[in-house]
Amino acid sequence: MPMAPVRRRDDHKLLVLAGIGGLVLIAAPIVVFSQLPEVVPSGDPAGLEAPLTGEYGGLGGVVEEPSPTSPSLRVSPLPGAPSRLDGSGRVVLAATSANGTVVTSTQTDRPERQEISGWTDLGGAAAGDPVLATDAIGEMSAFVVGTDGHLMRNRGLKPALNGTSKWRDLGGAQLVGTPAVAQDAEGKLVVVARGADGSLQVIQQTAVVADTWGEWQRVQVPAAHDPAIYRDSQGELRIFASGPDGRLRTIVQVGLSGAEWSVPQDLGGSLAGPPAVIMDAEGRLRVFALDEAGALQHNVETGTASGAWVGWENLGGQLTGRPFATTGARGGVAVHVLDPSGKMREVFQTGVERDGWSEWQDRDGNLARLVAVVQDRQGRFLAHGVGKRGGMERALQLVPSTAHWSGWETDLGGVFPTG
């Protein structure tokens, strides 16, 4: 029987169709994934901690490109704080226990559930409260003033093992209180702390990838309370401190050597506590502090990194302790502080242009002191405070930018100073 004729034209069509189908399958993932929204790293919900480039990254400063052999560097405009997010977006809290050691607590890998790991003891002999700061290679450290008046650093949050502490002594002259820490425009850590004599003392890393530090320097700003430090939208570090006369003064880092600072700028005021500083959505620095009557005073720059200030505004309230200023999920600034009864109070910007302030809101609590307020990876405020019985307590904003808060939970436990 003769063989059936070969249908070469049909086979050629099939080959062409198969080739087109293969191209579609290859291209489809490209088309699909190109439509996905840009994902902000979980440890940086505001998108501020961009890798170093020759341009401004977020609200960071101008820096040189790192060499190909250096680690990937990340410069953060956010200063050190008692609680902050780690590289996985988990909240880490540091505090000084009743026996004088520094302890930390970290969210588990399920941050949406707000589960916590318990306390890790870092050891040390702390005289004040610690702050957490992330360096330019992404390593988180705790800084605290020790009982000997020296600044101590626990790099990588390493716990004490067999009684041996992992703290490094950075020196300083009779330091007291809580230090303030921030990265400069190149990513080097700068620490400022006050002395028992009312002086302000500054020390700075000499390189971003090495644990090497310069000499301590005294700056000409009197300090009756703990200072604050913040990097402005032009990459310049600014230190703020209120003096024994109640007036707030600020200095600006002139160069990146850490040894040059401007002459003090007197912002006036009649303050009776430490300042809190935050950058608003327009790139202006805002400063808050309590006056002698317990009312919250507020000042703001006239423009982005202008160095000129509007003047003090009284936001009222009958408050006590340290205020905490935080930027909310929608870019508005909120301030949290205790009243004399131990309840946490909140005031926040209002209006489309954020040109007004709310009435004081009651966020409940029965606290001896407020320890920290941070925005978590979902954009919710998370507050920690020491209860009047000495345990660490926490309250969470249930929905970002709303008045819906949880009650104060006591599951963190521990024993902490109430004064």
Short mmCIF file of C-alpha atoms in Angstrom, two decimals:
data_model
loop_
_atom_site.label_atom_id
_atom_site.label_comp_id
_atom_site.label_asym_id
_atom_site.label_seq_id
_atom_site.Cartn_x
_atom_site.Cartn_y
_atom_site.Cartn_z
CA MET A 1 0.00 0.00 0.00
CA PRO A 2 1.43 3.38 -0.93
CA MET A 3 2.30 5.68 1.99
CA ALA A 4 0.05 8.66 2.68
CA PRO A 5 1.50 11.97 1.49
CA VAL A 6 3.37 13.98 4.13
CA ARG A 7 1.50 17.18 5.18
CA ARG A 8 4.58 19.42 5.47
CA ARG A 9 2.60 22.68 5.26
CA ASP A 10 0.41 21.71 8.24
CA ASP A 11 3.46 20.62 10.24
CA HIS A 12 5.13 23.92 9.48
CA LYS A 13 2.06 25.74 10.83
CA LEU A 14 2.18 23.67 14.00
CA LEU A 15 5.83 24.49 14.53
CA VAL A 16 5.13 28.20 14.10
CA LEU A 17 2.23 28.08 16.55
CA ALA A 18 4.31 26.14 19.07
CA GLY A 19 7.07 28.71 18.80
CA ILE A 20 4.66 31.57 19.36
CA GLY A 21 3.18 29.74 22.35
CA GLY A 22 6.62 29.28 23.86
CA LEU A 23 7.39 32.96 23.48
CA VAL A 24 4.12 33.83 25.20
CA LEU A 25 4.94 31.53 28.12
CA ILE A 26 8.37 33.09 28.47
CA ALA A 27 7.07 36.66 28.24
CA ALA A 28 4.04 36.17 30.48
CA PRO A 29 5.92 36.19 33.80
CA ILE A 30 7.74 39.33 32.71
CA VAL A 31 4.47 41.08 31.89
CA VAL A 32 2.77 39.86 35.07
CA PHE A 33 5.60 40.70 37.46
CA SER A 34 6.18 44.08 35.83
CA GLN A 35 2.69 45.04 37.01
CA LEU A 36 3.39 44.23 40.68
CA PRO A 37 3.68 47.25 42.97
CA GLU A 38 7.09 48.19 44.31
CA VAL A 39 7.63 46.51 47.68
CA VAL A 40 9.23 48.50 50.48
CA PRO A 41 11.56 46.35 52.62
CA SER A 42 9.73 45.12 55.69
CA GLY A 43 12.31 46.63 58.02
CA ASP A 44 11.78 50.09 56.52
CA PRO A 45 8.02 50.68 56.25
CA ALA A 46 8.45 54.38 55.49
CA GLY A 47 10.90 53.71 52.68
CA LEU A 48 13.50 55.97 54.27
CA GLU A 49 16.47 53.65 54.67
CA ALA A 50 17.62 53.51 51.05
CA PRO A 51 21.03 52.08 50.07
CA LEU A 52 23.75 54.71 49.80
CA THR A 53 24.02 56.50 46.46
CA GLY A 54 25.49 59.77 45.29
CA GLU A 55 22.09 61.38 45.70
CA TYR A 56 19.66 61.87 48.54
CA GLY A 57 18.07 58.61 49.60
CA GLY A 58 14.67 59.32 51.16
CA LEU A 59 15.43 62.07 53.67
CA GLY A 60 19.09 61.11 53.99
CA GLY A 61 22.18 63.09 53.07
CA VAL A 62 24.51 63.18 50.07
CA VAL A 63 27.13 60.46 50.34
CA GLU A 64 29.81 58.82 48.25
CA GLU A 65 29.14 55.54 46.45
CA PRO A 66 30.52 52.61 48.48
CA SER A 67 33.29 50.57 46.88
CA PRO A 68 32.36 47.22 45.29
CA THR A 69 34.23 45.40 48.07
CA SER A 70 32.46 47.19 50.93
CA PRO A 71 29.25 45.92 52.54
CA SER A 72 25.92 47.25 51.31
CA LEU A 73 25.44 50.45 53.29
CA ARG A 74 22.13 51.86 54.49
CA VAL A 75 21.88 55.38 55.89
CA SER A 76 18.87 56.02 58.10
CA PRO A 77 17.57 59.51 58.95
CA LEU A 78 15.85 58.10 62.03
CA PRO A 79 17.77 58.62 65.28
CA GLY A 80 18.25 56.07 68.03
CA ALA A 81 15.27 55.30 70.24
CA PRO A 82 14.28 52.90 73.05
CA SER A 83 12.28 50.90 70.51
CA ARG A 84 12.73 50.56 66.76
CA LEU A 85 12.30 48.11 63.87
CA ASP A 86 14.97 45.58 62.99
CA GLY A 87 15.81 44.48 59.45
CA SER A 88 12.84 42.08 59.44
CA GLY A 89 10.33 44.72 60.48
CA ARG A 90 10.05 43.42 64.04
CA VAL A 91 9.86 45.85 66.96
CA VAL A 92 12.80 45.64 69.36
CA LEU A 93 12.53 47.28 72.79
CA ALA A 94 15.43 48.03 75.15
CA ALA A 95 15.10 49.00 78.82
CA THR A 96 17.11 49.02 82.04
CA SER A 97 15.92 46.44 84.54
CA ALA A 98 15.54 47.03 88.28
CA ASN A 99 18.91 45.37 88.89
CA GLY A 100 20.68 47.69 86.46
CA THR A 101 21.20 45.41 83.47
CA VAL A 102 20.00 46.26 79.95
CA VAL A 103 17.35 43.89 78.64
CA THR A 104 15.68 43.63 75.24
CA SER A 105 12.44 42.14 73.95
CA THR A 106 11.74 41.40 70.29
CA GLN A 107 8.60 40.56 68.34
CA THR A 108 8.51 37.03 66.96
CA ASP A 109 8.38 36.27 63.23
CA ARG A 110 4.63 36.90 63.29
CA PRO A 111 4.54 40.68 63.84
CA GLU A 112 0.91 40.94 62.79
CA ARG A 113 0.03 39.05 65.97
CA GLN A 114 2.23 41.29 68.16
CA GLU A 115 3.74 38.22 69.81
CA ILE A 116 6.90 38.84 71.84
CA SER A 117 9.96 36.76 72.63
CA GLY A 118 10.46 37.54 76.32
CA TRP A 119 13.49 39.31 77.77
CA THR A 120 17.13 38.88 76.76
CA ASP A 121 19.63 40.11 79.34
CA LEU A 122 22.56 42.03 77.80
CA GLY A 123 24.23 42.55 81.16
CA GLY A 124 26.03 45.79 81.85
CA ALA A 125 25.75 48.25 84.71
CA ALA A 126 23.38 50.96 83.48
CA ALA A 127 22.72 54.26 85.21
CA GLY A 128 20.04 55.43 82.78
CA ASP A 129 17.79 54.25 79.97
CA PRO A 130 19.31 52.71 76.80
CA VAL A 131 18.64 53.64 73.19
CA LEU A 132 18.85 51.42 70.11
CA ALA A 133 20.56 52.58 66.93
CA THR A 134 21.25 50.88 63.61
CA ASP A 135 24.59 51.54 61.92
CA ALA A 136 25.20 51.85 58.18
CA ILE A 137 25.82 48.11 57.74
CA GLY A 138 22.49 47.26 59.33
CA GLU A 139 23.75 46.16 62.73
CA MET A 140 21.66 47.21 65.73
CA SER A 141 23.45 48.35 68.91
CA ALA A 142 22.37 49.43 72.35
CA PHE A 143 23.93 52.55 73.91
CA VAL A 144 23.64 53.39 77.60
CA VAL A 145 25.41 55.49 80.23
CA GLY A 146 27.04 53.21 82.79
CA THR A 147 27.24 53.63 86.54
CA ASP A 148 30.86 54.78 86.10
CA GLY A 149 29.73 57.75 83.98
CA HIS A 150 31.03 56.25 80.72
CA LEU A 151 29.14 55.57 77.51
CA MET A 152 28.73 51.85 76.81
CA ARG A 153 27.92 50.15 73.49
CA ASN A 154 26.65 46.60 72.97
CA ARG A 155 27.30 45.92 69.30
CA GLY A 156 24.97 43.41 67.73
CA LEU A 157 22.92 43.20 70.96
CA LYS A 158 25.07 40.37 72.27
CA PRO A 159 23.91 39.00 75.65
CA ALA A 160 26.17 38.42 78.59
CA LEU A 161 27.64 34.89 78.66
CA ASN A 162 28.91 33.27 81.86
CA GLY A 163 28.91 36.66 83.52
CA THR A 164 31.11 38.19 80.79
CA SER A 165 29.54 41.29 79.30
CA LYS A 166 29.79 42.15 75.60
CA TRP A 167 29.76 45.88 76.30
CA ARG A 168 32.47 48.20 74.99
CA ASP A 169 33.49 51.22 77.07
CA LEU A 170 33.55 54.37 74.89
CA GLY A 171 34.56 56.68 77.72
CA GLY A 172 33.16 60.13 78.47
CA ALA A 173 33.41 62.37 81.54
CA GLN A 174 30.81 61.81 84.29
CA LEU A 175 27.94 61.27 81.90
CA VAL A 176 24.36 61.02 83.16
CA GLY A 177 20.89 60.40 81.75
CA THR A 178 19.97 58.95 78.36
CA PRO A 179 22.25 59.48 75.33
CA ALA A 180 21.04 60.48 71.87
CA VAL A 181 22.36 58.74 68.74
CA ALA A 182 22.03 59.32 65.00
CA GLN A 183 23.85 58.61 61.74
CA ASP A 184 25.48 61.50 59.91
CA ALA A 185 25.11 61.92 56.14
CA GLU A 186 27.83 59.31 55.52
CA GLY A 187 26.34 56.79 57.92
CA LYS A 188 28.77 57.25 60.80
CA LEU A 189 27.15 57.09 64.23
CA VAL A 190 27.28 60.25 66.35
CA VAL A 191 26.42 60.11 70.06
CA VAL A 192 25.69 63.06 72.33
CA ALA A 193 25.24 62.84 76.09
CA ARG A 194 25.12 65.28 78.96
CA GLY A 195 27.59 65.50 81.79
CA ALA A 196 26.80 65.85 85.47
CA ASP A 197 28.21 69.38 85.23
CA GLY A 198 25.56 70.38 82.65
CA SER A 199 27.88 70.06 79.65
CA LEU A 200 27.12 68.34 76.34
CA GLN A 201 29.69 65.83 75.09
CA VAL A 202 29.88 64.34 71.58
CA ILE A 203 31.70 61.33 70.12
CA GLN A 204 31.60 59.99 66.54
CA GLN A 205 32.59 56.89 64.61
CA THR A 206 35.64 57.41 62.40
CA ALA A 207 34.45 54.92 59.76
CA VAL A 208 31.10 53.35 58.92
CA VAL A 209 32.36 49.78 58.63
CA ALA A 210 34.65 49.69 61.68
CA ASP A 211 34.07 50.02 65.41
CA THR A 212 36.56 52.88 65.71
CA TRP A 213 35.71 56.13 67.46
CA GLY A 214 37.20 59.62 67.72
CA GLU A 215 37.85 61.65 70.84
CA TRP A 216 35.14 63.12 73.04
CA GLN A 217 34.37 66.77 72.38
CA ARG A 218 32.52 69.28 74.55
CA VAL A 219 30.17 71.60 72.71
CA GLN A 220 29.09 75.00 73.97
CA VAL A 221 25.49 74.20 74.83
CA PRO A 222 24.29 73.98 78.45
CA ALA A 223 22.03 71.01 79.16
CA ALA A 224 19.72 70.62 82.14
CA HIS A 225 17.97 67.64 80.53
CA ASP A 226 18.74 64.86 78.07
CA PRO A 227 19.53 66.13 74.55
CA ALA A 228 17.96 65.17 71.22
CA ILE A 229 19.68 64.72 67.86
CA TYR A 230 18.20 64.58 64.37
CA ARG A 231 19.49 64.75 60.80
CA ASP A 232 17.64 67.35 58.73
CA SER A 233 16.48 67.01 55.12
CA GLN A 234 19.81 68.40 53.85
CA GLY A 235 21.81 65.75 55.68
CA GLU A 236 23.05 68.00 58.50
CA LEU A 237 22.98 66.76 62.08
CA ARG A 238 21.33 69.02 64.64
CA ILE A 239 21.58 68.72 68.42
CA PHE A 240 18.91 70.20 70.70
CA ALA A 241 19.13 70.76 74.45
CA SER A 242 17.24 72.83 77.00
CA GLY A 243 19.40 74.68 79.50
CA PRO A 244 18.94 75.52 83.19
CA ASP A 245 17.40 78.82 82.08
CA GLY A 246 14.62 76.92 80.25
CA ARG A 247 15.74 78.09 76.80
CA LEU A 248 16.21 75.60 73.97
CA ARG A 249 19.44 75.80 71.98
CA THR A 250 20.53 73.98 68.85
CA ILE A 251 23.82 73.47 67.03
CA VAL A 252 24.52 72.13 63.53
CA GLN A 253 27.38 69.89 62.46
CA VAL A 254 29.49 72.00 60.11
CA GLY A 255 31.59 69.18 58.62
CA LEU A 256 31.61 65.41 58.59
CA SER A 257 34.67 65.16 60.83
CA GLY A 258 32.50 65.44 63.93
CA ALA A 259 34.79 68.11 65.38
CA GLU A 260 33.11 71.18 63.90
CA TRP A 261 29.81 72.52 65.14
CA SER A 262 28.08 75.85 64.63
CA VAL A 263 27.69 78.44 67.34
CA PRO A 264 24.54 77.76 69.39
CA GLN A 265 21.25 79.12 68.08
CA ASP A 266 18.92 80.22 70.88
CA LEU A 267 15.30 79.23 70.17
CA GLY A 268 14.02 80.69 73.43
CA GLY A 269 11.19 79.11 75.32
CA SER A 270 10.50 78.34 78.96
CA LEU A 271 11.04 74.59 79.12
CA ALA A 272 11.34 72.20 82.04
CA GLY A 273 12.14 68.89 80.37
CA PRO A 274 13.92 67.12 77.52
CA PRO A 275 12.99 67.94 73.92
CA ALA A 276 11.52 65.52 71.38
CA VAL A 277 12.35 66.15 67.71
CA ILE A 278 10.68 64.79 64.57
CA MET A 279 10.69 65.60 60.84
CA ASP A 280 7.29 66.29 59.31
CA ALA A 281 6.05 65.33 55.84
CA GLU A 282 7.31 68.64 54.42
CA GLY A 283 10.85 67.99 55.63
CA ARG A 284 10.73 70.52 58.48
CA LEU A 285 11.99 69.72 61.94
CA ARG A 286 9.50 70.05 64.80
CA VAL A 287 10.49 70.16 68.46
CA PHE A 288 8.32 69.52 71.53
CA ALA A 289 8.95 69.90 75.28
CA LEU A 290 6.99 70.48 78.47
CA ASP A 291 7.07 73.77 80.34
CA GLU A 292 7.02 74.22 84.12
CA ALA A 293 3.20 74.06 84.19
CA GLY A 294 3.20 70.71 82.34
CA ALA A 295 1.88 72.15 79.06
CA LEU A 296 3.34 70.91 75.77
CA GLN A 297 5.27 73.57 73.87
CA HIS A 298 5.88 73.25 70.12
CA ASN A 299 8.18 74.96 67.61
CA VAL A 300 8.70 74.28 63.89
CA GLU A 301 11.07 75.40 61.16
CA THR A 302 9.71 77.98 58.70
CA GLY A 303 10.82 75.82 55.77
CA THR A 304 12.73 72.70 54.84
CA ALA A 305 16.10 72.77 56.65
CA SER A 306 15.75 76.56 56.88
CA GLY A 307 17.33 76.95 60.32
CA ALA A 308 14.69 79.64 60.98
CA TRP A 309 11.87 78.93 63.41
CA VAL A 310 8.26 80.06 63.68
CA GLY A 311 8.23 80.47 67.47
CA TRP A 312 6.71 78.60 70.38
CA GLU A 313 3.08 77.47 70.39
CA ASN A 314 1.36 76.23 73.54
CA LEU A 315 -0.53 72.98 72.85
CA GLY A 316 -1.82 72.80 76.41
CA GLY A 317 -2.28 69.75 78.56
CA GLN A 318 -1.34 68.92 82.14
CA LEU A 319 1.48 66.47 81.55
CA THR A 320 4.62 65.02 83.06
CA GLY A 321 7.79 63.23 81.97
CA ARG A 322 9.24 62.89 78.49
CA PRO A 323 7.18 63.48 75.32
CA PHE A 324 7.53 61.13 72.33
CA ALA A 325 6.97 62.54 68.83
CA THR A 326 6.26 60.10 65.98
CA THR A 327 5.16 60.38 62.35
CA GLY A 328 1.94 58.49 61.71
CA ALA A 329 0.97 56.24 58.80
CA ARG A 330 -0.45 59.17 56.82
CA GLY A 331 2.47 61.49 57.45
CA GLY A 332 1.01 63.51 60.30
CA VAL A 333 2.94 64.06 63.52
CA ALA A 334 1.57 62.73 66.82
CA VAL A 335 2.90 63.30 70.34
CA HIS A 336 2.38 60.94 73.28
CA VAL A 337 3.08 61.83 76.91
CA LEU A 338 1.76 60.89 80.34
CA ASP A 339 -0.48 62.93 82.60
CA PRO A 340 0.08 62.96 86.40
CA SER A 341 -2.45 60.14 86.89
CA GLY A 342 -0.43 57.78 84.69
CA LYS A 343 -2.68 57.87 81.62
CA MET A 344 -1.11 58.29 78.19
CA ARG A 345 -2.34 61.33 76.30
CA GLU A 346 -2.10 61.94 72.57
CA VAL A 347 -2.24 65.06 70.40
CA PHE A 348 -1.87 65.00 66.61
CA GLN A 349 -1.96 67.20 63.51
CA THR A 350 -5.33 67.78 61.89
CA GLY A 351 -6.69 69.29 58.68
CA VAL A 352 -5.87 68.69 55.03
CA GLU A 353 -2.78 70.88 55.29
CA ARG A 354 -1.97 69.59 58.79
CA ASP A 355 -2.18 73.16 60.01
CA GLY A 356 -4.00 72.44 63.26
CA TRP A 357 -3.82 70.21 66.31
CA SER A 358 -6.40 67.94 67.87
CA GLU A 359 -7.72 68.13 71.38
CA TRP A 360 -5.88 65.92 73.84
CA GLN A 361 -6.97 62.30 73.51
CA ASP A 362 -7.10 59.81 76.40
CA ARG A 363 -5.24 56.56 75.65
CA ASP A 364 -5.70 55.14 79.15
CA GLY A 365 -3.06 53.38 81.25
CA ASN A 366 -1.80 53.34 84.80
CA LEU A 367 1.89 54.00 84.19
CA ALA A 368 4.75 55.29 86.28
CA ARG A 369 6.62 56.39 83.16
CA LEU A 370 6.37 56.15 79.39
CA VAL A 371 9.35 54.29 77.87
CA ALA A 372 8.87 54.31 74.10
CA VAL A 373 6.48 54.89 71.20
CA VAL A 374 7.20 53.48 67.73
CA GLN A 375 5.35 52.93 64.46
CA ASP A 376 5.25 49.20 63.59
CA ARG A 377 5.47 47.69 60.11
CA GLN A 378 1.69 47.97 59.69
CA GLY A 379 1.85 51.71 60.43
CA ARG A 380 0.33 51.40 63.91
CA PHE A 381 1.64 53.14 67.01
CA LEU A 382 2.99 50.79 69.67
CA ALA A 383 3.61 52.27 73.13
CA HIS A 384 5.57 50.77 76.04
CA GLY A 385 5.57 52.01 79.59
CA VAL A 386 6.50 50.88 83.09
CA GLY A 387 3.40 50.27 85.19
CA LYS A 388 3.15 51.53 88.74
CA ARG A 389 3.86 48.00 89.97
CA GLY A 390 7.14 47.90 88.02
CA GLY A 391 6.20 45.63 85.10
CA MET A 392 6.54 46.59 81.44
CA GLU A 393 3.19 47.22 79.76
CA ARG A 394 2.19 47.93 76.16
CA ALA A 395 -0.71 49.32 74.16
CA LEU A 396 -1.25 49.07 70.39
CA GLN A 397 -3.14 51.23 67.93
CA LEU A 398 -5.44 48.67 66.30
CA VAL A 399 -5.87 50.53 63.00
CA PRO A 400 -3.34 53.07 61.66
CA SER A 401 -4.33 56.75 61.92
CA THR A 402 -7.39 56.04 64.07
CA ALA A 403 -8.46 56.38 67.68
CA HIS A 404 -8.87 52.61 68.06
CA TRP A 405 -6.37 51.32 70.61
CA SER A 406 -6.05 48.11 72.54
CA GLY A 407 -6.05 48.12 76.30
CA TRP A 408 -2.74 48.07 78.14
CA GLU A 409 -1.30 44.53 78.22
CA THR A 410 0.97 43.31 81.03
CA ASP A 411 2.29 40.16 79.30
CA LEU A 412 5.83 41.59 78.88
CA GLY A 413 6.41 41.34 82.62
CA GLY A 414 9.85 42.02 84.08
CA VAL A 415 10.78 44.38 86.91
CA PHE A 416 11.84 47.94 86.10
CA PRO A 417 12.46 51.21 87.97
CA THR A 418 9.31 53.28 88.30
CA GLY A 419 11.11 56.59 88.89
#
